[in-house]
């Protein structure tokens, strides 16, 4: 028995929801993914609650340092050990079943350990006072330590945690996916639904892994140097260039922006794979594979350099030419989205849809993702950036992109759940989850975008001016609805029942 | 109308212009094809391909149109316009350090273009100017270690007290980093 399934089985409360079915011979593609998915939901449970603490600190006028602490933990935990890890777990299970390769050995273990240990170290550092938000704002950690706002040991601990998380995302996971795609022997007994790399349902996986590896490379170099200096291995004077804020920031955003785009490629690909399985007439085909692949390529090529939109308001230190380039490339990703929109609607129009909770969750998550995409390209326009950068508009964008992709992965997981666990989920609870998540997600997104339009700053512990508290109050309401949706989802996993009919491969083929 | 489009609320309307048609299509296609009648549609493929052409062209036209319309509001163009207007620039230089600003001049004349040039001395800071009615007029991002100052050229129309806020997160007293500018009638 795999060590991963042993851990899942022995985890209180959560173990019951995710324990894998050992009778099907598929444990090799199920065990590590199940452990990762379980861990992601543990992070969600903690970080989701912190999301509600944030507006609460403002409503009850608590010490502002609580706001910045929960802000940092909430953002970091939902982006990395929840959102990213959920994607890794479901994605690895999918890849294994599509190419017939086991998810075993030291790489999945390394991916899991670096992600969760790193996130745990960062959490401890934040609890020690390191409130630098999810995007680090280097050199803020060092400046804060110099000013005595937090300790140098919390900075060292926090950076170590971030470094481990990055190692998981930039190195371990992409290398694992590439290894599974291109190396090793295919095992027929693990093939659930075979896919080639030309399949839109698989192409995004590989494009995304390469993106993470390539776009993350500069940050690995700079991050390693910063670590070397922090631990006193490398003298700071020797590597002054790498410690320049501008170098760190550009390396950070080339990665951070493309990490989001990589996640978008993965989930779009997973949607292209899942949608055909729910077509009413049983066709199992997209409107056009070529068009679907084109959307992925457009998204990939335009997204790589669109990160420049993060620095538009730094003119002229970021030359106007580069800002305009980032502007146009960001809008180019919108063309990719327009192609995807057409593909999905045309496919459903032609063949009808079996509306089951899993696929509806995917489609509702995708709707939110389109809403988010619109908000993203608007704030990437040079003119709008000057009135939206640094406002709640961008928090709305960041939250919505993570939430929408997570909702889509939860839908895809819904689809794979019977194969992984040998149990089925109650469709009524599933439908309630989708309803609540959609209302909460769309509501929270619109409220935050409206707050940004009104000039409400993001990452800001003083909402009680200019009438901004209105948006704060509405956020609490929609936040509670989102929380309710997650509780319903967790409850449906708890209440899953054994599949009485034959399990395993027949189910996968159904 | 363009002046409204490129404000904060203009952005919200633009978002709705993009999202509402999508939502209607979503409802029309997915509700119809899953709840009302999930049978296959007889629409010929050639018709769908034509529709695809229209749809992508429309997206393309909106994308190009909006970005062309925004050109006039881009800082490089705004700077060029200000320098050809013949009005002398009012120069204001500022530095930002956690958690306060040092501003060379807080009194501004309405109707004359002002060039703000800012530097951050310790960590990243912002410099966002709010109209007395609460609207955000513009924000600047300043990063320490850069040789060039971040600049914005802006012409104030209305006299009054304008709030300044930092919009780049800079630590636990970030929200306290604020200042004020006074715009007076031109004489
Ligand atoms: Cu500041």
XYZ file of C-alpha atoms and ligand atoms in Angstrom:
698
model
C 0.000 0.000 0.000
C 1.276 3.447 -0.876
C 2.423 5.697 1.951
C 0.191 8.397 0.466
C -2.972 6.322 0.846
C -1.932 5.393 4.398
C -1.656 9.075 5.318
C -5.037 9.844 3.755
C -6.696 6.938 5.531
C -5.345 7.957 8.926
C -6.203 11.632 8.710
C -9.148 12.514 10.947
C -12.298 13.942 9.297
C -10.689 14.617 5.894
C -9.433 11.055 5.430
C -12.947 9.740 5.095
C -13.657 12.088 2.204
C -10.648 11.204 0.102
C -9.613 7.590 0.885
C -8.910 5.795 -2.386
C -10.447 2.628 -3.735
C -7.854 -0.157 -3.531
C -9.849 -2.825 -5.341
C -9.384 -1.400 -8.832
C -5.620 -1.655 -9.276
C -5.489 2.074 -9.908
C -3.847 3.066 -6.634
C -0.699 4.117 -8.499
C -2.529 6.971 -10.211
C -4.827 7.707 -7.263
C -2.831 7.693 -4.027
C -0.604 10.782 -4.344
C -3.310 12.798 -6.123
C -5.776 11.949 -3.333
C -3.282 13.040 -0.673
C -2.600 16.314 -2.497
C -6.293 17.037 -2.994
C -6.964 16.275 0.671
C -4.142 18.564 1.769
C -5.463 21.321 -0.482
C -8.851 21.137 1.241
C -7.231 21.295 4.676
C -5.594 24.570 3.590
C -8.896 25.763 2.171
C -10.668 25.143 5.466
C -8.168 27.278 7.373
C -7.523 29.988 4.776
C -11.186 30.298 3.811
C -12.059 31.192 7.402
C -9.285 33.784 7.447
C -10.916 35.362 4.409
C -13.929 36.158 6.564
C -11.722 37.383 9.400
C -10.356 40.115 7.106
C -13.539 42.198 6.739
C -14.418 41.308 10.344
C -11.262 43.049 11.597
C -12.476 46.179 9.821
C -16.137 45.976 10.838
C -15.185 45.604 14.493
C -12.232 48.018 14.203
C -9.741 45.468 15.575
C -5.986 46.076 15.605
C -4.983 46.714 11.975
C -2.036 44.334 12.202
C -4.584 41.478 12.321
C -5.871 42.572 8.956
C -2.444 42.458 7.312
C -1.625 39.131 8.932
C -4.831 37.441 7.720
C -4.432 39.133 4.328
C -1.008 37.544 3.917
C -2.081 34.092 5.109
C -5.371 34.070 3.201
C -3.831 35.105 -0.115
C -0.781 32.868 0.110
C -2.653 29.778 1.318
C -5.452 29.997 -1.245
C -3.121 30.631 -4.171
C -0.492 27.989 -3.494
C -1.300 25.094 -1.139
C -5.012 25.257 -1.998
C -5.484 26.397 -5.604
C -2.236 25.206 -7.082
C -2.132 21.965 -5.104
C -5.739 21.092 -6.002
C -4.780 21.535 -9.648
C -1.673 19.382 -9.186
C -3.656 16.601 -7.519
C -6.512 16.414 -10.007
C -4.178 17.094 -12.941
C -1.781 14.283 -12.022
C -4.620 11.801 -11.702
C -5.887 12.891 -15.129
C -2.436 12.708 -16.734
C -1.794 9.269 -15.286
C -5.080 7.932 -16.627
C -4.596 9.568 -20.026
C -1.071 8.364 -20.774
C -1.016 5.206 -18.629
C 1.868 6.179 -16.337
C 1.939 5.749 -12.553
C 2.144 8.776 -10.243
C 4.702 7.161 -7.953
C 8.312 7.505 -6.843
C 10.179 10.403 -5.323
C 8.910 13.214 -7.600
C 5.284 13.214 -6.383
C 6.593 12.937 -2.824
C 8.940 15.879 -3.403
C 6.150 17.940 -4.995
C 3.915 17.266 -2.008
C 6.493 17.810 0.722
C 8.023 21.002 -0.673
C 4.580 22.542 -1.217
C 3.137 21.744 2.208
C 6.285 22.121 4.289
C 7.018 25.401 2.514
C 3.497 26.705 3.087
C 3.676 25.647 6.747
C 6.992 27.477 7.294
C 5.585 30.587 5.651
C 2.535 30.335 7.911
C 4.729 30.210 11.010
C 6.707 33.206 9.736
C 3.511 35.193 9.198
C 2.288 34.282 12.681
C 5.645 35.611 13.930
C 4.711 38.948 12.342
C 5.950 38.784 8.733
C 3.016 40.471 6.959
C 4.270 40.977 3.427
C 1.152 39.872 1.479
C 1.117 36.982 -0.975
C 3.311 38.809 -3.463
C 6.211 39.480 -1.034
C 6.809 43.099 -2.165
C 10.573 42.612 -1.959
C 12.468 44.493 -0.462
C 9.614 45.007 2.052
C 10.598 41.921 4.140
C 14.119 43.294 4.661
C 12.938 46.882 5.221
C 10.420 45.713 7.824
C 13.138 43.782 9.645
C 15.420 46.821 9.600
C 12.616 48.980 11.014
C 11.962 46.395 13.725
C 8.390 45.720 12.509
C 9.133 41.989 12.336
C 12.207 39.915 13.163
C 14.972 38.868 10.796
C 14.358 35.256 11.808
C 10.767 35.520 10.534
C 12.168 36.823 7.229
C 14.596 33.891 6.917
C 11.860 31.403 7.826
C 9.342 33.007 5.455
C 11.757 33.091 2.529
C 12.680 29.469 3.148
C 9.002 28.580 3.015
C 8.418 30.569 -0.177
C 11.515 29.011 -1.702
C 10.233 25.487 -1.013
C 6.798 26.323 -2.443
C 8.463 27.706 -5.570
C 10.622 24.582 -5.861
C 7.423 22.551 -5.860
C 5.695 24.682 -8.496
C 8.609 25.542 -10.794
C 10.696 22.378 -10.609
C 9.212 19.253 -9.020
C 5.717 19.366 -10.499
C 6.542 20.414 -14.085
C 9.388 17.885 -14.244
C 7.021 15.184 -12.999
C 4.440 16.009 -15.697
C 7.091 16.145 -18.444
C 8.517 12.836 -17.250
C 5.084 11.226 -17.375
C 4.305 12.634 -20.825
C 7.536 11.861 -22.616
C 9.370 9.140 -20.702
C 8.723 5.699 -19.255
C 6.630 2.855 -20.597
C 2.893 3.103 -21.003
C 1.011 0.624 -18.829
C -2.239 -0.490 -20.376
C -3.698 -1.353 -16.967
C -3.515 2.312 -15.927
C -5.073 3.786 -19.069
C -8.535 5.137 -18.304
C -9.163 7.371 -21.296
C -6.291 7.551 -23.714
C -5.163 10.933 -25.032
C -2.329 12.061 -27.269
C -0.544 15.376 -26.970
C -2.490 16.719 -29.974
C -5.682 16.357 -28.009
C -6.933 19.702 -26.641
C -7.627 17.803 -23.434
C -3.914 17.079 -23.018
C -2.076 19.828 -24.919
C -2.725 22.414 -22.195
C -1.123 20.185 -19.549
C 2.187 20.061 -21.340
C 2.167 23.724 -22.438
C 1.459 24.710 -18.845
C 4.276 22.584 -17.418
C 6.788 24.032 -19.860
C 5.538 27.535 -19.050
C 6.091 27.001 -15.317
C 9.574 25.643 -15.889
C 10.686 28.355 -18.316
C 8.952 31.391 -16.799
C 10.062 30.273 -13.339
C 13.748 29.931 -14.229
C 14.713 33.595 -13.557
C 12.991 33.492 -10.174
C 14.843 30.289 -9.263
C 18.148 32.050 -9.977
C 17.281 35.235 -8.082
C 15.548 33.329 -5.259
C 18.534 31.036 -4.815
C 20.864 34.025 -4.544
C 18.598 35.731 -1.990
C 18.517 32.503 0.024
C 22.301 32.243 -0.199
C 22.666 35.766 1.184
C 20.085 35.251 3.940
C 21.879 32.126 5.139
C 25.271 33.851 4.930
C 26.641 31.491 2.270
C 27.049 34.164 -0.400
C 28.342 37.654 0.518
C 25.760 40.290 -0.461
C 28.424 42.467 -2.076
C 29.134 39.758 -4.660
C 25.543 39.511 -5.873
C 24.337 43.089 -5.476
C 22.638 42.987 -8.899
C 20.323 40.180 -7.848
C 19.269 41.990 -4.686
C 18.039 45.042 -6.617
C 14.274 45.390 -6.062
C 13.630 45.870 -9.773
C 15.421 42.616 -10.651
C 13.497 40.654 -8.048
C 10.161 42.215 -9.027
C 10.512 41.472 -12.734
C 11.700 37.908 -12.054
C 8.811 37.492 -9.642
C 6.118 38.710 -12.036
C 7.417 36.848 -15.090
C 6.784 33.792 -12.974
C 3.724 34.811 -10.955
C 1.831 36.062 -13.980
C 2.673 33.031 -16.061
C 1.875 30.695 -13.184
C -1.684 32.013 -13.376
C -1.678 31.622 -17.152
C -0.278 28.097 -16.798
C -3.096 27.275 -14.420
C -5.525 28.697 -16.982
C -4.021 26.511 -19.715
C -4.343 23.431 -17.506
C -7.930 24.031 -16.551
C -8.995 25.003 -20.064
C -7.471 21.764 -21.231
C -9.246 19.817 -18.482
C -12.519 21.436 -19.530
C -11.903 20.458 -23.152
C -11.390 16.905 -21.917
C -14.391 16.765 -19.597
C -17.061 18.571 -21.624
C -17.328 15.973 -24.426
C -18.043 13.259 -21.835
C -21.259 15.048 -20.865
C -22.694 15.701 -24.317
C -26.298 14.535 -24.457
C -26.051 12.669 -27.743
C -22.957 10.705 -26.682
C -20.778 12.161 -29.457
C -17.774 12.731 -27.151
C -16.315 15.275 -29.560
C -15.662 18.991 -29.433
C -16.992 21.313 -32.137
C -13.458 21.489 -33.473
C -10.244 20.126 -31.977
C -8.215 22.463 -34.157
C -10.046 25.532 -32.871
C -9.635 24.351 -29.282
C -5.894 23.855 -29.770
C -5.643 27.257 -31.434
C -7.178 28.850 -28.328
C -4.525 27.200 -26.145
C -1.675 28.327 -28.414
C -2.985 31.907 -28.590
C -3.312 31.975 -24.816
C 0.228 30.637 -24.388
C 1.914 32.981 -26.852
C 0.155 36.147 -25.750
C 0.391 35.476 -22.035
C 4.168 35.065 -21.756
C 4.976 38.766 -22.129
C 1.747 40.257 -20.838
C 3.193 40.358 -17.277
C 4.575 43.796 -18.215
C 1.131 45.214 -17.362
C 2.092 44.916 -13.661
C 4.487 47.878 -14.056
C 2.525 50.260 -16.286
C 2.243 52.918 -13.572
C 6.022 52.925 -13.103
C 6.476 55.008 -16.276
C 9.066 55.980 -17.448
C 11.220 53.471 -15.536
C 9.262 50.877 -17.463
C 9.380 52.444 -20.935
C 6.025 53.258 -22.548
C 6.810 50.831 -25.362
C 6.982 47.877 -22.971
C 3.785 48.946 -21.211
C 1.920 49.150 -24.517
C 3.292 45.770 -25.477
C 2.001 44.293 -22.204
C -1.325 46.050 -22.857
C -1.738 44.572 -26.342
C -0.577 41.076 -25.358
C -3.023 41.043 -22.435
C -5.861 41.858 -24.811
C -4.532 39.130 -27.083
C -5.306 36.589 -24.363
C -8.869 37.888 -24.742
C -8.835 36.686 -28.358
C -7.850 33.239 -27.037
C -10.792 33.438 -24.644
C -13.149 34.468 -27.464
C -12.113 31.344 -29.381
C -12.698 29.152 -26.318
C -16.111 30.729 -25.775
C -17.134 29.898 -29.306
C -15.783 26.330 -29.086
C -17.654 25.567 -25.895
C -20.988 27.068 -26.951
C -20.858 25.523 -30.423
C -20.081 22.115 -28.936
C -23.010 22.268 -26.538
C -25.297 23.752 -29.188
C -24.555 20.897 -31.562
C -24.787 18.004 -29.158
C -26.813 19.014 -26.095
C -25.606 18.696 -22.522
C -26.261 16.238 -19.679
C -26.448 18.732 -16.836
C -24.706 16.954 -13.964
C -23.207 18.859 -11.015
C -19.579 18.178 -12.020
C -19.815 19.639 -15.513
C -22.077 22.475 -14.387
C -19.494 23.390 -11.727
C -16.873 23.426 -14.488
C -19.037 25.648 -16.699
C -19.971 28.030 -13.875
C -16.307 28.250 -12.869
C -15.537 29.004 -16.497
C -18.185 31.767 -16.535
C -16.473 33.361 -13.554
C -13.167 32.905 -15.326
C -14.503 34.843 -18.354
C -15.808 37.593 -16.050
C -12.393 37.686 -14.464
C -10.696 37.757 -17.859
C -12.700 40.840 -18.804
C -11.658 42.571 -15.571
C -8.045 41.526 -16.167
C -7.683 42.912 -19.671
C -9.416 46.146 -18.687
C -6.947 46.833 -15.903
C -4.114 45.895 -18.307
C -4.987 48.767 -20.602
C -2.473 51.553 -20.013
C -5.147 54.236 -19.524
C -7.273 52.185 -17.104
C -4.229 50.938 -15.201
C -3.729 54.496 -13.904
C -7.142 54.493 -12.198
C -7.347 50.820 -11.192
C -3.852 49.730 -10.222
C -3.623 49.167 -6.493
C -7.399 49.245 -5.977
C -9.863 46.531 -4.997
C -10.405 45.984 -8.716
C -7.196 43.999 -8.715
C -7.999 42.134 -5.526
C -11.279 41.237 -7.229
C -9.343 39.988 -10.237
C -6.859 37.983 -8.147
C -9.553 36.418 -5.977
C -11.790 35.619 -8.936
C -9.085 33.993 -11.008
C -8.183 31.680 -8.106
C -11.793 31.015 -7.182
C -12.946 30.374 -10.750
C -10.156 27.921 -11.483
C -10.674 26.179 -8.156
C -14.390 25.854 -8.891
C -13.552 24.312 -12.264
C -11.111 21.869 -10.658
C -13.687 20.985 -8.023
C -16.035 20.183 -10.906
C -13.406 18.083 -12.663
C -12.682 16.347 -9.356
C -16.405 15.660 -9.034
C -16.127 13.822 -12.338
C -13.086 11.771 -11.271
C -14.259 11.149 -7.711
C -15.940 7.754 -8.331
C -12.831 6.375 -10.062
C -10.512 7.572 -7.326
C -12.525 6.573 -4.312
C -15.031 3.976 -5.482
C -17.825 6.126 -4.071
C -20.435 8.343 -5.644
C -21.693 11.765 -4.676
C -25.202 12.978 -4.052
C -26.327 15.056 -7.072
C -28.742 17.190 -5.019
C -25.943 18.345 -2.717
C -23.799 18.824 -5.810
C -26.395 21.100 -7.371
C -26.596 23.154 -4.173
C -22.829 23.486 -4.090
C -22.817 24.843 -7.645
C -25.664 27.287 -6.963
C -24.111 28.709 -3.800
C -20.591 28.855 -5.242
C -21.855 30.668 -8.356
C -23.868 33.256 -6.430
C -21.101 33.825 -3.894
C -18.330 33.935 -6.474
C -20.060 36.250 -8.955
C -21.334 38.478 -6.146
C -17.947 38.790 -4.460
C -16.264 39.484 -7.802
C -18.691 42.262 -8.750
C -18.493 43.845 -5.290
C -14.711 43.961 -5.374
C -14.595 45.312 -8.925
C -17.142 47.975 -7.952
C -15.044 48.849 -4.895
C -12.070 49.310 -7.198
C -14.115 51.496 -9.538
C -14.943 53.649 -6.512
C -11.234 54.000 -5.760
C -11.180 51.698 -2.707
C -7.552 50.669 -2.144
C -6.568 47.005 -1.891
C -4.488 45.562 0.985
C -5.730 48.446 3.114
C -6.789 48.288 6.748
C -8.900 51.460 6.684
C -12.086 50.830 4.750
C -14.101 53.129 6.963
C -13.846 56.254 4.770
C -15.339 57.545 1.506
C -18.244 55.081 1.913
C -16.067 52.053 1.168
C -17.445 50.069 4.094
C -20.503 49.334 1.936
C -18.341 47.102 -0.247
C -16.835 45.546 2.883
C -20.287 44.659 4.209
C -21.386 43.157 0.905
C -18.147 41.159 0.788
C -18.994 39.571 4.121
C -22.372 38.467 2.778
C -20.989 36.929 -0.406
C -18.046 35.499 1.537
C -20.491 33.703 3.810
C -22.303 32.289 0.758
C -18.986 31.025 -0.640
C -18.201 29.472 2.757
C -21.615 27.780 2.740
C -20.912 26.340 -0.708
C -17.646 24.816 0.483
C -19.375 23.355 3.525
C -21.976 21.742 1.247
C -19.176 20.368 -0.953
C -17.325 18.927 2.047
C -20.573 17.482 3.392
C -21.280 15.772 0.074
C -17.791 14.213 0.154
C -18.452 13.014 3.713
C -21.776 11.497 2.702
C -20.490 9.772 -0.434
C -21.841 6.241 -0.840
C -20.238 3.091 -2.218
C -20.837 2.401 -5.847
C -22.792 -0.844 -5.774
C -22.298 -1.654 -9.440
C -18.880 -2.679 -10.826
C -16.242 -0.155 -9.896
C -13.159 1.247 -11.523
C -12.615 1.182 -15.235
C -16.229 0.662 -16.211
C -17.104 3.729 -14.213
C -14.388 5.715 -15.877
C -15.708 4.740 -19.252
C -19.299 5.561 -18.330
C -18.093 59.954 -23.263
C -14.492 58.822 -23.731
C -13.602 60.881 -20.675
C -16.052 58.789 -18.650
C -15.028 55.470 -20.236
C -11.458 55.696 -18.977
C -12.379 56.296 -15.329
C -12.915 53.709 -12.596
C -16.672 53.428 -13.164
C -16.134 53.531 -16.913
C -14.059 50.381 -16.446
C -16.964 48.762 -14.608
C -19.316 49.520 -17.498
C -16.791 48.176 -19.979
C -16.589 44.973 -17.950
C -20.391 44.679 -18.119
C -20.337 45.344 -21.880
C -18.077 42.310 -22.244
C -19.697 40.058 -19.669
C -23.441 40.609 -20.119
C -23.569 39.304 -23.730
C -21.547 36.310 -22.578
C -23.993 35.704 -19.735
C -26.985 35.897 -22.084
C -25.355 33.462 -24.504
C -24.487 31.176 -21.630
C -28.060 31.164 -20.410
C -29.484 30.764 -23.907
C -27.193 27.935 -25.012
C -26.714 25.993 -21.807
C -30.220 26.311 -20.396
C -31.803 25.489 -23.739
C -29.513 22.609 -24.556
C -29.582 20.966 -21.166
C -32.983 21.682 -19.598
C -35.400 22.614 -22.403
C -34.232 20.148 -25.035
C -30.889 18.393 -24.897
C -31.267 16.794 -28.320
C -28.701 17.609 -31.022
C -29.367 20.779 -33.041
C -29.733 20.505 -36.807
C -27.804 23.768 -37.360
C -25.464 23.049 -40.293
C -21.760 23.293 -39.641
C -21.291 25.897 -42.342
C -23.665 28.213 -40.493
C -21.739 27.732 -37.252
C -18.474 28.462 -39.049
C -19.940 31.691 -40.402
C -21.098 32.598 -36.912
C -17.583 31.872 -35.675
C -16.243 34.397 -38.170
C -18.689 37.089 -37.014
C -18.010 36.405 -33.348
C -14.232 36.563 -33.623
C -14.404 39.662 -35.841
C -16.623 41.398 -33.295
C -14.192 40.534 -30.495
C -11.311 41.799 -32.599
C -13.055 45.081 -33.449
C -13.914 45.767 -29.784
C -10.369 45.012 -28.694
C -8.788 47.247 -31.324
C -11.392 49.994 -30.887
C -11.034 50.256 -27.125
C -7.252 50.277 -27.220
C -7.148 52.917 -29.945
C -9.617 55.081 -28.024
C -7.465 54.841 -24.915
C -4.336 56.150 -26.657
C -5.088 59.768 -25.816
C -5.151 58.908 -22.101
C -1.794 57.173 -22.110
C 0.947 58.993 -20.186
C 3.356 59.373 -23.056
C 0.704 61.073 -25.207
C -0.563 63.133 -22.273
C 2.985 64.362 -21.674
C 3.410 65.279 -25.335
C 0.101 67.160 -25.339
C 1.052 69.078 -22.202
C 4.409 70.136 -23.614
C 2.838 71.437 -26.846
C 0.063 73.304 -25.022
C 2.343 76.262 -24.325
C 1.392 76.330 -20.642
C 4.444 76.171 -18.351
C 4.599 72.942 -16.322
C 4.283 73.175 -12.556
C 6.963 70.807 -11.254
C 6.365 68.834 -8.057
C 8.939 66.369 -6.834
C 8.280 63.957 -4.003
C 9.898 61.141 -2.108
C 8.129 58.340 -0.290
C 9.513 56.605 2.790
C 7.583 54.290 5.131
C 5.071 55.815 5.969
C 5.089 59.434 4.808
C 5.711 61.680 1.817
C 8.081 64.539 1.370
C 6.436 66.778 -1.254
C 8.185 69.831 -2.705
C 4.980 71.825 -3.069
C 1.453 71.080 -1.906
C -0.189 74.130 -3.543
C -1.250 73.742 -7.154
C -2.924 76.089 -9.610
C -5.976 74.753 -11.381
C -5.934 74.574 -15.162
C -2.161 74.382 -15.502
C -0.461 71.056 -16.108
C 1.545 69.621 -13.202
C 4.361 67.130 -13.506
C 4.725 64.845 -10.479
C 8.122 63.143 -10.202
C 8.403 60.609 -7.415
C 10.960 58.292 -5.864
C 10.663 55.630 -3.177
C 13.511 55.533 -0.705
C 13.059 52.270 1.231
C 10.492 49.894 -0.235
C 7.803 50.167 -2.918
C 5.216 52.904 -2.447
C 2.395 54.417 -4.420
C 1.237 57.996 -4.887
C -2.454 58.139 -5.722
C -4.356 61.412 -5.992
C -8.096 61.502 -5.222
C -10.520 64.207 -6.358
C -12.433 65.904 -3.497
C -15.522 63.916 -4.654
C -13.684 60.643 -3.924
C -12.722 59.643 -7.471
C -9.230 58.235 -7.998
C -7.539 60.451 -10.607
C -4.287 58.549 -11.076
C -1.781 56.436 -9.187
C 1.997 56.090 -9.486
C 4.187 53.087 -8.627
C 7.590 53.913 -7.168
C 10.263 51.277 -6.670
C 13.442 51.900 -4.662
C 16.795 51.723 -6.432
C 15.658 53.169 -9.756
C 17.594 56.045 -11.322
C 14.565 57.631 -13.012
C 11.673 59.160 -11.084
C 8.197 57.868 -11.807
C 6.263 60.679 -13.484
C 2.697 61.627 -14.275
C 1.455 64.843 -15.859
C -1.996 65.913 -14.752
C -4.057 69.067 -15.128
C -6.411 69.759 -12.196
C -9.743 71.297 -13.112
C -11.455 71.932 -9.781
C -10.112 73.834 -6.800
C -10.281 71.930 -3.517
C -8.479 69.563 -1.194
C -7.203 66.418 -2.874
C -6.333 63.358 -0.791
C -3.135 61.458 -1.501
C -2.923 57.771 -0.600
C -0.302 55.036 -0.990
C -1.732 52.201 -3.091
C 1.297 49.887 -3.049
C 1.334 47.718 0.045
C 4.249 48.835 2.224
C 3.784 47.163 5.619
C 1.642 47.346 8.698
C 1.005 51.116 8.635
C 0.379 51.242 4.878
C -3.131 52.669 5.349
C -1.732 55.574 7.393
C 0.477 56.703 4.535
C -1.526 59.675 3.275
C -1.168 63.357 2.483
C -3.075 66.270 0.954
C -2.715 68.649 -1.965
C -4.548 71.943 -2.324
C -5.676 73.113 -5.728
C -6.398 76.829 -5.938
C -7.993 78.964 -8.651
C -5.526 80.164 -11.231
C -4.801 83.918 -11.011
Cu 3.572 53.236 1.088
